[in-house]
CSV table of C-alpha atoms in Angstrom, one decimal:
chain,number,residue,atom,x,y,z
A,32,MET,CA,-21.1,28.3,53.7
A,33,ASP,CA,-18.7,25.6,53.8
A,34,ARG,CA,-18.1,26.1,50.0
A,35,ILE,CA,-17.5,29.8,50.4
A,36,LEU,CA,-14.9,29.1,53.2
A,37,ARG,CA,-13.3,26.5,51.1
A,38,ILE,CA,-12.9,28.9,48.2
A,39,GLY,CA,-12.7,32.2,50.0
A,40,ILE,CA,-9.9,31.5,52.4
A,41,PRO,CA,-7.5,30.1,49.7
A,42,ALA,CA,-8.4,33.1,47.4
A,43,ALA,CA,-7.8,35.6,50.1
A,44,ALA,CA,-4.4,34.1,50.9
A,45,ALA,CA,-3.6,34.2,47.3
A,46,ALA,CA,-4.7,37.7,47.0
A,47,LEU,CA,-2.5,38.7,50.1
A,48,VAL,CA,0.5,37.2,48.5
A,49,LEU,CA,0.0,38.8,45.1
A,50,LEU,CA,-0.7,42.2,46.7
A,51,SER,CA,2.3,42.0,49.1
A,52,PRO,CA,4.6,44.1,46.9
A,53,TRP,CA,2.0,46.9,47.2
A,54,TYR,CA,1.3,46.8,51.0
A,55,ALA,CA,4.6,45.2,52.3
A,56,PRO,CA,7.4,46.1,49.8
A,57,TYR,CA,10.1,45.7,52.4
A,58,TYR,CA,9.2,42.1,53.3
A,59,SER,CA,8.3,41.1,49.7
A,60,THR,CA,11.8,42.4,48.6
A,61,ILE,CA,13.5,40.2,51.3
A,62,ALA,CA,11.1,37.3,50.1
A,63,VAL,CA,11.9,37.7,46.4
A,64,TRP,CA,15.7,38.0,47.0
A,65,GLU,CA,15.8,34.9,49.1
A,66,LEU,CA,13.5,33.0,46.8
A,67,ARG,CA,15.6,33.9,43.8
A,68,LYS,CA,18.8,32.6,45.5
A,69,ALA,CA,17.0,29.4,46.4
A,70,LEU,CA,15.6,28.8,43.0
A,71,SER,CA,19.0,29.3,41.5
A,72,TRP,CA,20.3,26.3,43.4
A,73,LEU,CA,17.1,24.2,43.1
A,74,ALA,CA,15.8,25.1,39.5
A,75,VAL,CA,17.9,22.5,37.6
A,76,PRO,CA,17.4,19.6,39.9
A,77,VAL,CA,13.5,20.4,40.1
A,78,LEU,CA,13.3,20.7,36.4
A,79,ALA,CA,15.2,17.4,35.7
A,80,GLY,CA,13.2,15.7,38.5
A,81,ALA,CA,9.9,16.8,37.0
A,82,LEU,CA,11.0,15.7,33.5
A,83,ALA,CA,12.0,12.4,34.9
A,84,LEU,CA,8.8,12.0,36.8
A,85,LEU,CA,6.7,12.8,33.7
A,86,VAL,CA,8.6,10.3,31.7
A,87,GLY,CA,8.3,7.6,34.4
A,88,LEU,CA,4.5,8.3,34.8
A,89,ALA,CA,4.0,8.0,31.0
A,90,GLY,CA,5.8,4.7,31.1
A,91,MET,CA,3.9,3.4,34.0
A,92,LEU,CA,0.5,4.3,32.4
A,93,ARG,CA,1.4,2.4,29.3
A,94,ARG,CA,2.4,-0.6,31.3
A,95,ARG,CA,-0.3,-0.4,33.9
A,96,ARG,CA,-2.5,-3.1,32.8
A,97,ALA,CA,0.4,-5.6,32.2
A,98,ASP,CA,2.0,-4.7,35.5
A,99,ARG,CA,-1.3,-5.6,37.3
A,100,ARG,CA,-1.5,-9.0,35.6
A,101,ARG,CA,2.1,-9.9,36.5
A,102,GLY,CA,1.6,-8.3,40.0
A,103,GLY,CA,4.9,-6.5,39.8
A,104,GLY,CA,3.6,-2.9,39.4
A,105,SER,CA,4.2,-2.0,43.0
A,106,ASP,CA,7.8,-3.3,43.0
A,107,ALA,CA,8.6,-1.4,39.7
A,108,ALA,CA,7.1,1.9,41.1
A,109,LYS,CA,9.3,1.6,44.2
A,110,VAL,CA,12.4,1.0,42.2
A,111,LEU,CA,11.7,3.8,39.9
A,112,GLY,CA,11.0,6.0,42.9
A,113,CYS,CA,14.2,5.0,44.7
A,114,LEU,CA,16.3,5.6,41.5
A,115,GLY,CA,14.5,9.0,41.0
A,116,ALA,CA,15.3,10.1,44.6
A,117,VAL,CA,19.0,9.1,44.4
A,118,ALA,CA,19.4,10.8,40.9
A,119,GLY,CA,17.7,14.0,42.2
A,120,ILE,CA,20.0,14.1,45.3
A,121,ALA,CA,23.1,13.6,43.1
A,122,LEU,CA,21.9,16.1,40.5
A,123,THR,CA,21.2,18.6,43.4
A,124,PHE,CA,24.6,18.2,44.9
A,125,ALA,CA,26.3,18.5,41.5
A,126,TRP,CA,24.5,21.6,40.6
A,127,MET,CA,25.2,23.3,43.9
A,128,VAL,CA,28.9,22.8,43.4
A,129,TYR,CA,29.1,23.7,39.8
A,130,GLY,CA,26.6,26.5,40.3
A,131,ALA,CA,28.8,28.1,42.7
A,132,TYR,CA,31.7,27.9,40.3
A,133,LEU,CA,29.4,29.5,37.6
A,134,GLN,CA,28.6,32.3,40.1
A,135,ASP,CA,32.2,33.1,40.7
A,136,ARG,CA,32.8,33.2,36.8
A,137,ALA,CA,29.8,35.6,36.6
A,138,TYR,CA,31.6,37.9,38.9
A,139,LEU,CA,34.8,37.4,36.9
A,140,ALA,CA,33.2,39.1,34.0
A,141,ALA,CA,34.8,42.5,34.9
A,142,THR,CA,38.0,41.2,36.2
A,143,ARG,CA,41.4,41.5,34.3
A,144,VAL,CA,44.7,40.2,35.4
A,145,VAL,CA,47.7,42.5,34.3
A,146,THR,CA,51.5,42.6,35.0
A,147,GLY,CA,51.5,46.4,35.1
A,148,PRO,CA,52.4,48.3,38.3
A,149,VAL,CA,49.8,49.2,40.9
A,150,PRO,CA,48.8,52.9,40.6
A,151,GLU,CA,50.5,55.3,43.0
A,152,LEU,CA,48.5,55.5,46.1
A,153,ALA,CA,48.5,57.9,49.1
A,154,ALA,CA,49.2,56.7,52.5
A,155,ARG,CA,46.4,57.3,55.2
A,156,ALA,CA,45.9,56.9,58.9
A,157,PRO,CA,45.2,53.3,59.7
A,158,TYR,CA,41.6,52.2,59.9
A,159,VAL,CA,41.9,51.0,63.6
A,160,VAL,CA,43.3,54.5,64.5
A,161,GLY,CA,40.3,56.1,63.2
A,162,LYS,CA,37.9,53.7,65.0
A,163,ALA,CA,39.9,54.1,68.2
A,164,GLN,CA,39.7,58.1,68.0
A,165,ALA,CA,36.0,58.2,67.4
A,166,ALA,CA,34.8,57.6,70.9
A,167,PRO,CA,36.8,60.2,72.7
A,168,HIS,CA,35.6,62.8,70.4
A,169,LEU,CA,31.9,62.3,70.7
A,170,GLY,CA,31.6,64.6,73.6
A,171,ASP,CA,28.2,64.4,75.4
A,172,VAL,CA,26.7,61.9,72.9
A,173,THR,CA,24.9,59.2,74.5
A,174,GLY,CA,24.3,56.9,71.5
A,175,GLU,CA,26.2,53.7,70.4
A,176,ILE,CA,28.7,53.7,67.5
A,177,ALA,CA,27.1,51.9,64.6
A,178,ASP,CA,29.6,52.3,61.8
A,179,ILE,CA,33.0,53.8,60.9
A,180,SER,CA,34.1,54.4,57.3
A,181,TYR,CA,37.0,56.1,55.6
A,182,LEU,CA,35.9,58.8,53.0
A,183,PRO,CA,38.9,58.9,50.5
A,184,ASP,CA,37.6,62.0,48.7
A,185,SER,CA,38.0,64.3,51.7
A,186,ASP,CA,40.6,62.0,53.5
A,187,ARG,CA,38.4,61.8,56.6
A,188,PHE,CA,36.9,59.0,58.9
A,189,ALA,CA,33.0,59.2,59.4
A,190,THR,CA,31.4,57.8,62.4
A,191,LEU,CA,27.6,57.1,62.5
A,192,VAL,CA,26.0,57.0,66.1
A,193,GLU,CA,22.7,55.2,66.8
A,194,ARG,CA,20.4,56.8,69.4
A,195,ARG,CA,19.4,54.6,72.3
A,196,GLY,CA,16.0,52.9,72.3
A,197,TRP,CA,13.9,50.6,70.2
A,198,LEU,CA,12.0,53.2,68.3
A,199,ALA,CA,14.7,55.6,67.6
A,200,GLY,CA,17.0,56.4,64.7
A,201,TYR,CA,20.6,58.1,64.6
A,202,GLU,CA,21.7,60.6,67.0
A,203,VAL,CA,24.8,62.2,65.4
A,204,GLY,CA,27.4,61.9,62.7
A,205,LEU,CA,31.0,62.4,63.4
A,206,VAL,CA,33.6,63.4,60.7
A,207,GLN,CA,37.3,63.3,61.9
A,208,ASP,CA,40.4,64.7,60.1
A,209,ILE,CA,43.2,62.5,61.3
A,210,PRO,CA,46.3,63.5,59.3
A,211,LEU,CA,48.9,60.8,59.1
A,212,GLY,CA,51.5,63.5,60.2
A,213,GLY,CA,51.2,66.8,62.0
A,214,THR,CA,49.2,67.7,65.0
A,215,SER,CA,46.3,69.7,63.4
A,216,ARG,CA,43.2,67.7,64.0
A,217,SER,CA,39.5,68.6,63.5
A,218,GLN,CA,36.2,67.1,64.3
A,219,GLN,CA,32.8,68.0,62.9
A,220,ARG,CA,29.6,66.8,64.7
A,221,CYS,CA,26.3,67.1,62.8
A,222,ARG,CA,23.3,66.0,64.8
A,223,PHE,CA,20.1,64.4,63.4
A,224,ASP,CA,16.6,65.7,64.1
A,225,VAL,CA,15.3,62.9,66.3
A,226,GLU,CA,11.8,63.8,65.6
A,227,ALA,CA,11.8,64.3,61.8
A,228,ALA,CA,14.6,61.7,60.9
A,229,ASP,CA,13.9,58.9,63.2
A,230,ALA,CA,14.9,55.9,61.0
A,231,ARG,CA,18.0,53.7,61.1
A,232,ILE,CA,19.4,50.6,59.4
A,233,GLY,CA,17.9,47.6,61.4
A,234,GLY,CA,15.4,49.8,63.3
A,235,TRP,CA,12.1,48.6,64.5
A,236,PHE,CA,8.8,49.0,62.5
A,237,HIS,CA,8.4,52.4,60.7
A,238,HIS,CA,11.8,53.4,62.2
A,239,ASN,CA,13.5,50.9,59.8
A,240,LEU,CA,15.6,52.8,57.1
A,241,GLY,CA,15.3,49.6,54.9
A,242,ARG,CA,11.6,50.0,54.9
A,243,LYS,CA,11.8,53.5,53.6
A,244,ILE,CA,14.2,52.4,50.8
A,245,ALA,CA,12.0,49.6,49.7
A,246,ALA,CA,8.9,51.8,49.6
A,247,GLN,CA,10.7,54.1,47.1
A,248,LYS,CA,12.6,51.6,45.1
A,249,ARG,CA,11.6,48.1,45.0
A,250,TRP,CA,13.7,44.9,44.6
A,251,VAL,CA,16.9,46.5,45.9
A,252,ARG,CA,18.8,45.7,49.0
A,253,PHE,CA,22.0,46.7,50.7
A,254,ASP,CA,24.7,45.8,53.2
A,255,ALA,CA,24.7,47.6,56.6
A,256,ASP,CA,28.4,47.8,56.6
A,257,ASP,CA,28.5,49.7,53.3
A,258,ALA,CA,26.5,52.6,54.7
A,259,TYR,CA,28.2,55.8,56.0
A,260,VAL,CA,27.5,59.3,57.1
A,261,VAL,CA,28.8,62.7,55.8
A,262,CYS,CA,28.3,66.1,57.3
A,263,ASN,CA,26.9,68.6,54.7
A,264,GLY,CA,27.5,71.7,56.8
A,265,ASP,CA,25.6,70.9,60.1
A,266,LYS,CA,23.3,68.5,58.2
A,267,PRO,CA,24.1,64.8,58.4
A,268,VAL,CA,23.4,62.6,55.3
A,269,VAL,CA,23.4,58.8,55.6
A,270,ALA,CA,24.6,57.4,52.4
A,271,VAL,CA,23.6,53.7,51.5
A,272,PRO,CA,25.1,52.0,48.4
A,273,LEU,CA,22.3,49.8,46.8
A,274,LYS,CA,22.5,46.5,45.2
A,275,ARG,CA,20.1,44.6,42.8
A,276,GLN,CA,20.0,40.9,41.7
A,277,THR,CA,20.4,39.7,38.1
A,278,GLY,CA,20.3,36.2,36.5
A,279,PHE,CA,18.0,33.3,36.9
A,280,LEU,CA,19.9,30.1,37.1
A,281,VAL,CA,23.0,31.9,38.2
A,282,VAL,CA,22.0,34.8,40.5
A,283,THR,CA,24.5,37.6,41.1
A,284,GLU,CA,24.4,41.1,42.5
A,285,ARG,CA,25.0,44.5,40.8
A,286,PRO,CA,25.3,48.2,42.0
A,287,ALA,CA,21.9,50.1,41.9
A,288,GLY,CA,22.7,53.5,42.9
A,289,LEU,CA,22.6,55.4,46.3
A,290,ALA,CA,20.1,56.1,48.8
A,291,LEU,CA,20.6,59.3,50.7
A,292,TYR,CA,18.8,59.9,54.0
A,293,ASP,CA,18.5,63.5,55.2
A,294,GLY,CA,19.2,63.6,58.9
A,295,HIS,CA,17.2,67.0,59.3
A,296,THR,CA,14.1,66.3,57.4
A,297,GLY,CA,14.0,62.7,57.2
A,298,ARG,CA,13.6,62.9,53.4
A,299,LEU,CA,14.9,59.8,51.4
A,300,THR,CA,16.4,60.2,48.0
A,301,VAL,CA,17.4,57.4,45.6
A,302,THR,CA,19.9,58.5,43.0
A,303,ALA,CA,22.4,57.2,40.5
A,304,ASP,CA,24.8,60.2,40.7
A,305,THR,CA,28.1,58.9,42.0
A,306,GLN,CA,29.1,62.4,42.9
A,307,ALA,CA,26.4,63.0,45.2
A,308,VAL,CA,28.3,62.6,48.3
A,309,PRO,CA,32.2,62.8,49.1
A,310,GLY,CA,32.5,58.9,49.8
A,311,PRO,CA,32.3,55.6,48.0
A,312,SER,CA,29.3,55.0,45.8
A,313,TYR,CA,30.3,51.5,44.9
A,314,PRO,CA,29.4,49.0,47.6
A,315,LEU,CA,32.4,47.7,49.4
A,316,SER,CA,30.8,44.3,50.0
A,317,LEU,CA,30.3,43.9,46.2
A,318,ALA,CA,34.0,44.7,45.8
A,319,ALA,CA,34.9,42.1,48.2
A,320,ARG,CA,32.6,39.6,46.4
A,321,GLN,CA,34.5,40.2,43.2
A,322,ARG,CA,37.9,39.8,44.8
A,323,GLU,CA,36.8,36.5,46.4
A,324,ALA,CA,35.5,35.3,42.9
A,325,THR,CA,39.1,35.3,41.6
A,326,ALA,CA,39.4,31.8,42.9
A,327,ALA,CA,37.6,30.7,39.7
A,328,VAL,CA,40.0,32.4,37.3
A,329,GLY,CA,41.0,28.8,36.3
A,330,SER,CA,39.1,25.8,35.2
A,331,PHE,CA,36.4,24.0,37.3
A,332,THR,CA,38.9,21.4,38.5
A,333,GLU,CA,41.4,24.0,39.6
A,334,TRP,CA,38.6,25.9,41.4
A,335,TRP,CA,37.3,22.7,43.2
A,336,PHE,CA,40.7,21.8,44.5
A,337,GLU,CA,41.7,25.5,45.3
A,338,ARG,CA,44.7,25.5,42.9
A,339,SER,CA,43.9,28.9,41.2
A,340,GLY,CA,43.2,32.5,42.1
A,341,TRP,CA,44.0,34.4,45.3
A,342,ASP,CA,43.1,35.1,48.9
A,343,ALA,CA,43.3,38.2,51.0
A,344,SER,CA,46.5,38.1,53.2
A,345,GLU,CA,45.2,37.0,56.7
A,346,ASP,CA,48.4,36.5,58.7
A,347,GLY,CA,47.4,38.7,61.5
A,348,ALA,CA,49.5,41.8,60.7
A,349,ASN,CA,46.4,43.9,59.5
A,350,THR,CA,44.0,42.6,62.2
A,351,GLY,CA,40.8,44.7,62.1
A,352,ASN,CA,41.2,45.7,58.4
A,353,GLU,CA,42.8,43.0,56.2
A,354,SER,CA,41.2,43.8,52.7
A,355,GLU,CA,39.6,46.4,50.7
A,356,PHE,CA,41.8,49.2,51.9
A,357,ALA,CA,40.1,52.6,50.7
A,358,LEU,CA,43.0,54.7,49.3
A,359,ARG,CA,43.3,57.8,47.3
A,360,HIS,CA,45.5,58.0,44.0
A,361,ARG,CA,48.5,60.3,44.3
A,362,ASP,CA,47.8,61.9,41.0
A,363,SER,CA,45.5,64.8,40.6
A,364,SER,CA,42.6,62.7,39.2
A,365,GLY,CA,40.8,62.7,42.5
A,366,ASN,CA,40.2,58.9,42.0
A,367,SER,CA,40.3,56.1,44.9
A,368,SER,CA,40.2,52.6,45.0
A,369,TYR,CA,39.5,49.6,47.3
A,370,VAL,CA,42.9,47.9,47.5
A,371,THR,CA,43.8,44.4,48.7
A,372,PRO,CA,47.1,42.5,49.0
A,373,LEU,CA,46.7,39.0,47.6
A,374,THR,CA,48.3,35.8,48.4
A,375,PRO,CA,48.2,32.4,46.6
A,376,GLN,CA,45.6,29.9,47.8
A,377,GLY,CA,47.2,27.5,50.2
A,378,GLU,CA,49.8,27.9,52.9
A,379,ALA,CA,51.9,30.5,51.1
A,380,SER,CA,51.9,33.9,52.8
A,381,SER,CA,54.0,36.1,50.3
A,382,VAL,CA,52.1,38.8,48.6
A,383,VAL,CA,52.1,38.0,44.8
A,384,ALA,CA,49.4,40.4,43.6
A,385,VAL,CA,47.3,43.4,44.4
A,386,SER,CA,43.6,44.0,43.4
A,387,THR,CA,42.0,47.3,42.9
A,388,VAL,CA,38.4,48.2,42.5
A,389,PRO,CA,37.4,52.0,42.0
A,390,THR,CA,35.2,53.3,44.8
A,391,ARG,CA,33.1,55.2,42.3
A,392,HIS,CA,31.4,53.6,39.3
A,393,ARG,CA,28.7,54.7,36.9
A,394,GLY,CA,26.2,52.5,35.5
A,395,GLY,CA,24.4,49.2,36.7
A,396,GLY,CA,27.3,46.9,35.8
A,397,LEU,CA,30.2,45.5,37.8
A,398,ALA,CA,33.1,47.8,38.6
A,399,PRO,CA,36.4,46.8,36.9
A,400,LEU,CA,38.6,44.7,39.2
A,401,THR,CA,42.2,44.7,38.2
A,402,VAL,CA,44.6,42.2,39.7
A,403,HIS,CA,48.1,43.6,39.5
A,404,ARG,CA,50.7,40.6,39.4
A,405,LEU,CA,53.9,41.7,41.3
A,406,ASP,CA,57.4,40.8,40.0
A,407,PRO,CA,59.2,40.5,42.2
A,408,THR,CA,56.7,39.4,44.9
A,409,TRP,CA,56.5,40.7,48.4
A,410,SER,CA,57.1,39.1,51.8
A,411,SER,CA,54.1,38.6,53.8
A,412,PRO,CA,52.7,41.6,56.0
A,413,ALA,CA,53.7,39.7,59.1
A,414,ALA,CA,57.3,39.4,57.8
A,415,ILE,CA,57.4,43.1,57.1
A,416,VAL,CA,56.1,43.8,60.7
A,417,ALA,CA,59.1,41.9,62.0
A,418,LEU,CA,61.4,43.6,59.8
A,419,VAL,CA,60.3,47.0,61.1
A,420,LYS,CA,60.7,45.9,64.7
A,421,ALA,CA,64.1,44.5,64.0
A,422,GLU,CA,65.6,47.4,62.0
A,423,TYR,CA,64.0,50.3,63.8
A,424,ARG,CA,63.9,49.0,67.3
A,425,ASP,CA,64.8,52.5,68.8
A,426,VAL,CA,61.3,53.6,67.8
A,427,CYS,CA,59.3,50.5,67.7
A,428,CYS,CA,57.8,49.3,69.8
A,429,TYR,CA,57.4,50.7,73.4
A,430,ASN,CA,54.4,51.1,75.7
A,431,ASP,CA,51.4,51.1,73.5
A,432,ASP,CA,53.2,51.6,70.2
A,433,ARG,CA,52.9,49.0,67.5
A,434,VAL,CA,52.9,48.5,63.8
A,435,PHE,CA,49.6,49.1,62.1
A,436,GLU,CA,48.3,48.5,58.6
A,437,VAL,CA,50.9,47.3,56.0
A,438,VAL,CA,49.1,48.6,52.6
A,439,PRO,CA,50.3,48.8,49.1
A,440,THR,CA,51.0,52.4,48.2
A,441,GLY,CA,52.5,52.1,44.8
A,442,GLY,CA,53.9,50.1,41.9
A,443,THR,CA,56.5,48.3,44.1
A,444,THR,CA,56.1,50.1,47.4
A,445,TRP,CA,54.4,49.3,50.8
A,446,THR,CA,53.9,51.4,53.8
A,447,ALA,CA,53.7,50.4,57.5
A,448,THR,CA,52.4,52.9,60.2
A,449,VAL,CA,54.2,53.0,63.6
A,450,GLY,CA,52.8,54.6,66.8
A,451,SER,CA,49.7,54.3,69.1
A,452,GLU,CA,46.0,54.5,68.5
A,453,GLN,CA,46.0,58.1,69.6
A,454,ASN,CA,49.3,59.2,68.1
A,455,ILE,CA,50.8,58.0,64.8
A,456,ARG,CA,54.4,58.8,65.1
A,457,TYR,CA,56.3,57.3,62.2
A,458,ARG,CA,55.9,55.3,58.9
A,459,VAL,CA,58.2,52.8,57.3
A,460,GLU,CA,58.3,52.6,53.5
A,461,GLY,CA,59.8,49.6,51.7
A,462,ARG,CA,59.9,47.6,48.5
A,463,GLY,CA,59.5,44.0,47.7
A,464,GLN,CA,61.1,41.2,49.7
A,465,VAL,CA,62.5,42.0,53.4
A,466,GLY,CA,65.7,40.3,52.5
A,467,GLY,CA,66.3,42.0,49.2
A,468,ARG,CA,68.6,44.9,48.4
A,469,GLU,CA,65.9,47.5,48.5
A,470,ALA,CA,65.0,50.5,50.4
A,471,THR,CA,63.4,50.3,53.7
A,472,CYS,CA,63.3,53.7,55.2
A,473,LEU,CA,62.0,55.2,58.4
A,474,LYS,CA,60.1,58.5,58.0
A,475,SER,CA,58.1,60.9,60.4
A,476,ALA,CA,54.4,60.6,60.1
A,477,ASP,CA,54.2,63.5,57.7
A,478,GLY,CA,56.7,61.9,55.4
A,479,THR,CA,60.1,63.6,56.2
A,480,LEU,CA,62.8,61.1,55.7
A,481,ILE,CA,64.8,60.1,59.0
A,482,ARG,CA,67.0,57.3,57.9
A,483,CYS,CA,67.2,54.2,55.9
A,484,ALA,CA,68.3,50.7,56.9
A,485,TYR,CA,69.6,50.4,53.4
A,486,ALA,CA,69.0,52.8,50.6
A,487,ALA,CA,69.6,51.3,47.1
A,488,PRO,CA,72.1,53.1,44.9
A,489,GLY,CA,70.4,55.5,42.8
A,490,SER,CA,67.1,55.5,44.7
A,491,PRO,CA,65.4,58.7,45.7
A,492,GLU,CA,66.1,57.8,49.3
A,493,GLU,CA,69.9,57.5,48.6
A,494,GLN,CA,70.1,60.7,46.9
A,495,GLU,CA,68.2,62.5,49.7
A,496,LEU,CA,70.5,61.0,52.2
A,497,ALA,CA,73.6,62.1,50.3
A,498,ARG,CA,72.2,65.7,49.9
A,499,ARG,CA,71.8,65.8,53.7
A,500,GLU,CA,75.2,64.5,54.4
A,501,GLU,CA,76.8,67.0,52.0
A,502,GLY,CA,74.8,69.8,53.8
A,503,LYS,CA,76.1,68.6,57.2
A,504,ARG,CA,79.7,68.6,55.9
A,505,LYS,CA,79.4,72.2,54.6
A,506,GLU,CA,78.0,73.4,57.9
A,507,GLN,CA,80.7,71.7,59.9
A,508,GLY,CA,83.5,73.0,57.5
A,509,ALA,CA,82.3,76.6,57.7
A,510,GLY,CA,84.0,78.6,60.5
A,511,PRO,CA,82.6,81.5,62.4
A,512,PRO,CA,82.2,84.7,60.6
A,513,ASP,CA,85.5,86.8,60.3
A,514,LEU,CA,85.2,89.8,62.7
A,515,GLY,CA,88.4,91.5,61.3
A,516,ASP,CA,91.2,93.1,63.4
A,517,LEU,CA,89.7,93.5,66.9
A,518,THR,CA,92.4,96.1,67.7
A,519,ALA,CA,90.8,98.4,65.2
A,520,TYR,CA,87.5,98.3,67.4
A,521,THR,CA,86.8,101.2,69.7
A,522,PRO,CA,86.1,100.5,73.3
A,523,GLU,CA,82.5,101.1,72.9
A,524,GLN,CA,82.2,98.8,69.8
A,525,LEU,CA,84.1,95.9,71.7
A,526,ALA,CA,81.6,96.4,74.7
A,527,GLU,CA,78.6,96.2,72.2
A,528,LEU,CA,80.0,93.1,70.7
A,529,HIS,CA,80.7,91.5,74.2
A,530,ARG,CA,77.1,92.3,75.1
A,531,ARG,CA,75.6,90.6,72.1
A,532,ILE,CA,77.8,87.6,72.4
A,533,SER,CA,76.8,87.2,76.1
A,534,GLU,CA,73.1,87.6,75.3
A,535,GLU,CA,73.3,84.9,72.5
A,536,VAL,CA,75.1,82.5,74.8
A,537,THR,CA,72.5,82.9,77.5
A,538,ARG,CA,69.6,82.5,75.1
A,539,ARG,CA,71.1,79.2,73.7
A,540,LEU,CA,71.7,77.8,77.3
A,541,LYS,CA,68.2,78.7,78.2
A,542,GLY,CA,66.8,76.9,75.1
A,543,GLY,CA,68.8,73.8,75.9
């Protein structure tokens, strides 16, 4: 009996571990992901330590008899053990440092640095505005907001609301149309079938959407912040961009398609079709990781001392959304990109480059990340905010109004939005340094030019202002219409003319 227990218990434990991908795909996927990451840091030190141990054991066996006679075997073993431990620790630390550099270099495989202009990008309502306007438009929904995302294809903000309770899924999806200009706003709410579709990201037990994804496609994971909801008519669909691991000594992540969760039937579909939903199919977290890896654009020494690459601008001007702005291209291609203003590593805050990553990407490789070097460079977003407040102090900033996101919108242009979280009133567009002789113009939220602090000669803003001024001069120079010789009018005609003039004067006075 003892022999059966000694053999059976380890065998059963081994069988449970080996069969875990079949009966526990979710936990086995997590275990494999974490184990691969751990092995990537420990593989080289472990192999080196094992080799050193084998060589040491071989030498000790050859000298065993001689060491016993001299009585120094024990001391030699201790010295060898100490040297091996020190070498193992040093090698582990060295590999962790150099391995992190190699990991960044692996993410740089799809990166190119160019001096060409940034693509022309369309301005949108700031992310913090879309976030602030979600709660007031939820109506009688009792759930908690889990995620807010911008859908560049439809120019809308999507809000995913969790149902309250431990064993519950999502309650409703809200898609808002928040135009940068104008007053026409619309909201669409699509409710989940809480009985059939009762899973959510981070849910308990079989209400965990991650379990359903792992059961259908093994060895893929996702970032909860990458997920979003779309309303297909009255049917909500939760889109989850997936990622997979690749590599052994240097483990990195790659896109692995989309998981689509039907909010009416609870059916889960995993697809590689990037056009399956009107939203990003490339994981935002993966785009951010590629952008962070630009620190390794130089040599290992430059990477170690942080002398190469770029950082996202974090001077506080874009609090709440500082990087990976999802923006549509102005052309008719229908493309969109994750866009980030970049500053040099260190204390410099001027924007010297802009990175772009497409929000849609086919295949299982990394999406191309393009770093556009700026010439001339831009002032920091915080300096741009200060400029807006100084040059347009009559419109900014009173009560709850403030300057929101400062985002790149073209080859040389940036756009700052002005207003409150419930009402975007103006936008300010500018170029380059705040002290340069370039156009900084105030426009209404819908893009109508109001005035410019300085319009560069020959710029479109200068031409538009000149055209307006010419129109005003023509209007002021034109006199009232010639009524001819009044003596030729009959009394009835004069009375009719007087009546019409009186009515027009009264109408204008009433209209202010």
